[in-house]
GROMACS .gro file of N, CA and C in nm:
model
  207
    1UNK      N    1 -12.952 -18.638  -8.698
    1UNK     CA    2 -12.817 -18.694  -8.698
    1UNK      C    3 -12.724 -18.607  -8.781
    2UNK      N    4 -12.619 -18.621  -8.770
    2UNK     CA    5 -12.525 -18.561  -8.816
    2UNK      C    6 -12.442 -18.632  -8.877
    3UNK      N    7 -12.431 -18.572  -9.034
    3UNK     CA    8 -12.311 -18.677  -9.129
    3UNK      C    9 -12.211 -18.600  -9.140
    4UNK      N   10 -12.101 -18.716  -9.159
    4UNK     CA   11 -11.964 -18.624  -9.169
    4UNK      C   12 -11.954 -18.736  -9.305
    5UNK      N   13 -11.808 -18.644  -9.312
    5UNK     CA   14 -11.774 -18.669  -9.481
    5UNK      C   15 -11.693 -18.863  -9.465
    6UNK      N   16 -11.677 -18.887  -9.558
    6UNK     CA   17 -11.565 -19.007  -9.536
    6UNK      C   18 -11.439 -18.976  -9.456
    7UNK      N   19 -11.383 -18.852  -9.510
    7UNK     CA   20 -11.227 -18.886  -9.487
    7UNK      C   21 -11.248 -18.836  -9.338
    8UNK      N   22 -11.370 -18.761  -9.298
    8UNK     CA   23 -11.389 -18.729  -9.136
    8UNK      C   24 -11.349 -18.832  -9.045
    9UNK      N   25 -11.448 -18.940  -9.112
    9UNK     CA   26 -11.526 -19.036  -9.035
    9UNK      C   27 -11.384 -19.124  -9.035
   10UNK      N   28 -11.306 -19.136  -9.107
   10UNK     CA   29 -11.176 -19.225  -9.134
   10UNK      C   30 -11.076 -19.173  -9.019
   11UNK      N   31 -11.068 -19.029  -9.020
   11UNK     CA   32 -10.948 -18.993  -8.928
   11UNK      C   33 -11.016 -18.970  -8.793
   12UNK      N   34 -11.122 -18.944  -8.736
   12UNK     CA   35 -11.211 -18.957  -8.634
   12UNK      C   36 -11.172 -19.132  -8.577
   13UNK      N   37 -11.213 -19.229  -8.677
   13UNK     CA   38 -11.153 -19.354  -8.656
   13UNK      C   39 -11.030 -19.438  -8.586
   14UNK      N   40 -10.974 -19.349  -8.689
   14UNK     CA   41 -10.810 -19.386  -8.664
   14UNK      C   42 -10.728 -19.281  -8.542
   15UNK      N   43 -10.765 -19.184  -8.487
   15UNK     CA   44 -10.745 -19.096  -8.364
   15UNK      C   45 -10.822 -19.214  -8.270
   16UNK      N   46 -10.943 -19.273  -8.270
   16UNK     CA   47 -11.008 -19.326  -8.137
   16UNK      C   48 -10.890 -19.477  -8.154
   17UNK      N   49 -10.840 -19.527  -8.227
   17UNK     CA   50 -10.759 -19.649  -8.229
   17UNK      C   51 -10.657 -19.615  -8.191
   18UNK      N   52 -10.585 -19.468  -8.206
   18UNK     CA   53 -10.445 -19.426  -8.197
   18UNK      C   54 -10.482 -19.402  -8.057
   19UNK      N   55 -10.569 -19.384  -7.986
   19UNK     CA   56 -10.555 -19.331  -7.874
   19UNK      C   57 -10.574 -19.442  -7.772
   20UNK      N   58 -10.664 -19.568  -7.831
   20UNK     CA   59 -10.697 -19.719  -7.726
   20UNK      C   60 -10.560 -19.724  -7.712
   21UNK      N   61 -10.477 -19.784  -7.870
   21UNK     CA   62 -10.349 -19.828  -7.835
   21UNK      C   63 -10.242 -19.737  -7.744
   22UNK      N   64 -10.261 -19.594  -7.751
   22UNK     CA   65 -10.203 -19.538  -7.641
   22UNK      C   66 -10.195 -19.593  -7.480
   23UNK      N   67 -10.345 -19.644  -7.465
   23UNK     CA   68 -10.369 -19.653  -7.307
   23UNK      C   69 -10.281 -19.814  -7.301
   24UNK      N   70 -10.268 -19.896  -7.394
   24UNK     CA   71 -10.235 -19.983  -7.368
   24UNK      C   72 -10.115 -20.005  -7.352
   25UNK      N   73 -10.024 -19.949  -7.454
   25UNK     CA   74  -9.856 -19.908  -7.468
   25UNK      C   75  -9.854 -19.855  -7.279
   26UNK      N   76  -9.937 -19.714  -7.244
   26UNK     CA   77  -9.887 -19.686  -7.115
   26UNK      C   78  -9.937 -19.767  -7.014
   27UNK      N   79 -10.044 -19.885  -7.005
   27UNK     CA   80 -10.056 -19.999  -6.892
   27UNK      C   81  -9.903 -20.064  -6.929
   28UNK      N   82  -9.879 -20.099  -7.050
   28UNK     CA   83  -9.772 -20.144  -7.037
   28UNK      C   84  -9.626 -20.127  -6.984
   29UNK      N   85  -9.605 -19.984  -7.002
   29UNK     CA   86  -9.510 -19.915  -6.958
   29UNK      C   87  -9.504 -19.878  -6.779
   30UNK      N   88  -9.656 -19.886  -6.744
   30UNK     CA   89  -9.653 -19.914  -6.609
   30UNK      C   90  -9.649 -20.029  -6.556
   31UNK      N   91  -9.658 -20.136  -6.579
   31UNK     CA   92  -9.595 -20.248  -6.547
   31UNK      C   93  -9.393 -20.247  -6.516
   32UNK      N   94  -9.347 -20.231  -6.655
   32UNK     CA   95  -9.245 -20.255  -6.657
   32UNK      C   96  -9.212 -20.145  -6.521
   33UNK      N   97  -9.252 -20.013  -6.526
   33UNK     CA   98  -9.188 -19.905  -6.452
   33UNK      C   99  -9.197 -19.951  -6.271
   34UNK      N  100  -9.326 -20.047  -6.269
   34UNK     CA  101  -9.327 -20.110  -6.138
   34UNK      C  102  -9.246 -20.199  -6.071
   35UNK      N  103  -9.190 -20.259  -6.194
   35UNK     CA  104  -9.071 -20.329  -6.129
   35UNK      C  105  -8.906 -20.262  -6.092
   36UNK      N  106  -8.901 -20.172  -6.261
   36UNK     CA  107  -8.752 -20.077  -6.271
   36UNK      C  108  -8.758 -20.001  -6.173
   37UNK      N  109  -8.871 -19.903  -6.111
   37UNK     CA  110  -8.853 -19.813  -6.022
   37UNK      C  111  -8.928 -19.825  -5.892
   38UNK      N  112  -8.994 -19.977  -5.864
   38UNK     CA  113  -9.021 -20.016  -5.740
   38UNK      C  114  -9.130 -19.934  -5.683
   39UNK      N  115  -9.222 -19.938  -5.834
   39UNK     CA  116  -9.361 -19.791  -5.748
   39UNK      C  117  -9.478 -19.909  -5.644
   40UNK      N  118  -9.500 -19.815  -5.578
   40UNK     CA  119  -9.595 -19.929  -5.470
   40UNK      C  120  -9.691 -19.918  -5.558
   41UNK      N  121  -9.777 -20.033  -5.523
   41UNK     CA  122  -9.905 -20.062  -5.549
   41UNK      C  123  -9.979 -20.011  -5.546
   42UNK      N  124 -10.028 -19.915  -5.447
   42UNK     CA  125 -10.061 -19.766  -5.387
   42UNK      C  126 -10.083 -19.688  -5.537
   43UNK      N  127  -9.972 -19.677  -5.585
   43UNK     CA  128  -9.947 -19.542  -5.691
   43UNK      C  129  -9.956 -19.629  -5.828
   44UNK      N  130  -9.913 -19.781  -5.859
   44UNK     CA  131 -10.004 -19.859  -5.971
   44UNK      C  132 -10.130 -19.873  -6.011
   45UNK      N  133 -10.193 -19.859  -5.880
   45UNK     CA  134 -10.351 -19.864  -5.864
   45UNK      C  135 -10.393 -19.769  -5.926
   46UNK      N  136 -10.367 -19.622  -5.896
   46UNK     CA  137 -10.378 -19.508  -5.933
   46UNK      C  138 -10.400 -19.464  -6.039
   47UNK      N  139 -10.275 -19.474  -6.126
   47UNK     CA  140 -10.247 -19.489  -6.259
   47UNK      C  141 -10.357 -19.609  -6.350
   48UNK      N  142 -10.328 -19.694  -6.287
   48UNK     CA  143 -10.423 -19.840  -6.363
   48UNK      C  144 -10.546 -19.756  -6.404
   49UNK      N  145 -10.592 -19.679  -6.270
   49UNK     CA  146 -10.767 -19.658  -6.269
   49UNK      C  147 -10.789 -19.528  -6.357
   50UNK      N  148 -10.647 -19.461  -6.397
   50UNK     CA  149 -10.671 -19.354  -6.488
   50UNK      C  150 -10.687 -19.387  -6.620
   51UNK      N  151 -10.626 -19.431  -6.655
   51UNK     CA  152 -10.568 -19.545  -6.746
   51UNK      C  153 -10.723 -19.592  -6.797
   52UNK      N  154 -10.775 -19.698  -6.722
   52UNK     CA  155 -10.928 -19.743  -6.743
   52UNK      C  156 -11.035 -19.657  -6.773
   53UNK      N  157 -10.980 -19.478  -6.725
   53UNK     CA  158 -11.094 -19.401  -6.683
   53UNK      C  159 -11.091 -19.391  -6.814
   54UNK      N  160 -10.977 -19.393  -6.917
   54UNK     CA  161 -10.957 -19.293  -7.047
   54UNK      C  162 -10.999 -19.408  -7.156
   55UNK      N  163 -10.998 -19.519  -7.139
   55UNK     CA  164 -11.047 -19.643  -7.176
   55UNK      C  165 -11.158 -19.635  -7.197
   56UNK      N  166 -11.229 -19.588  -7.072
   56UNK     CA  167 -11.422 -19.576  -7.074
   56UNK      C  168 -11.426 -19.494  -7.181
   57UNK      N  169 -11.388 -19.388  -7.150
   57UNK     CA  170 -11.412 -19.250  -7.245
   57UNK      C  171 -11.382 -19.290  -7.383
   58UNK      N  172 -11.290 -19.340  -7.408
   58UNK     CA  173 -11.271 -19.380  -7.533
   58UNK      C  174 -11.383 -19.459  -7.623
   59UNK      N  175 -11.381 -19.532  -7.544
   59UNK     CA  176 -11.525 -19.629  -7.573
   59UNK      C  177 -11.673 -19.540  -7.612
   60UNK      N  178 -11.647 -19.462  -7.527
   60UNK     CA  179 -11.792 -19.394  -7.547
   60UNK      C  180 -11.809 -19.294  -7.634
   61UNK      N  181 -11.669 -19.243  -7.678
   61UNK     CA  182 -11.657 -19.170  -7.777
   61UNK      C  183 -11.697 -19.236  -7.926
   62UNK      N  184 -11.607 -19.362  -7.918
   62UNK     CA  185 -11.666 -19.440  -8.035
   62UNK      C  186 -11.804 -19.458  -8.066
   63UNK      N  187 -11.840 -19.540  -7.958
   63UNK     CA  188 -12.026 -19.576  -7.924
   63UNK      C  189 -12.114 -19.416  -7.996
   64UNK      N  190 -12.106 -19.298  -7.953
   64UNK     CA  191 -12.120 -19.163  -7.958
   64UNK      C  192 -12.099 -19.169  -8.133
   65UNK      N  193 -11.971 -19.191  -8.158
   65UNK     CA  194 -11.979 -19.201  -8.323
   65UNK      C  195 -12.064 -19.298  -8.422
   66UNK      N  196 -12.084 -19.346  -8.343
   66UNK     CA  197 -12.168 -19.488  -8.412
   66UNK      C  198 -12.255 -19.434  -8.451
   67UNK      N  199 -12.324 -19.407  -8.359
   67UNK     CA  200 -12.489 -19.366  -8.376
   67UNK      C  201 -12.546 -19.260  -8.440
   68UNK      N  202 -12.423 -19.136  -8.438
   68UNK     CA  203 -12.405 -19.038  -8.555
   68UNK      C  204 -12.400 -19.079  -8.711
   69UNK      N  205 -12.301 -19.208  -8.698
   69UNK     CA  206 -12.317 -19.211  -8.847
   69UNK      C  207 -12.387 -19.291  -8.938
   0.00000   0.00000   0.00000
């Protein structure tokens, strides 16, 4: 296993939180943009499932840190 220092493991932390709340601010922002600019469903879907893809990843990045430390 591999140890990292505290202040690693702190800003490693706080980047995987800065980045969930990212995906969520932009589901959010695609909502609103679905109504202001009338995107089809088609191209919400799209986005949604990217959106989720970076979600997974995120997740697994964390999970991945766990077990390191």
């Amino acid at each position: 296993k591999t140890r990292l220092d505290k202040e690693h493991i702190r800003v490693r932390k706080s980047q995987q939180e800065q980045a969930y709340r990212c995906c969520v601010q932009f589901r959010a922002m695609l909502e609103i943009a679905k109504v202001v600019y009338h995107l089809s469903a088609k191209r919400c879907m799209y986005w949604d499932k990217l959106i989720s893809n970076v979600q997974k990843l995120i997740t697994a990045w964390k999970e991945s840190d766990a077990k390191r430390i």
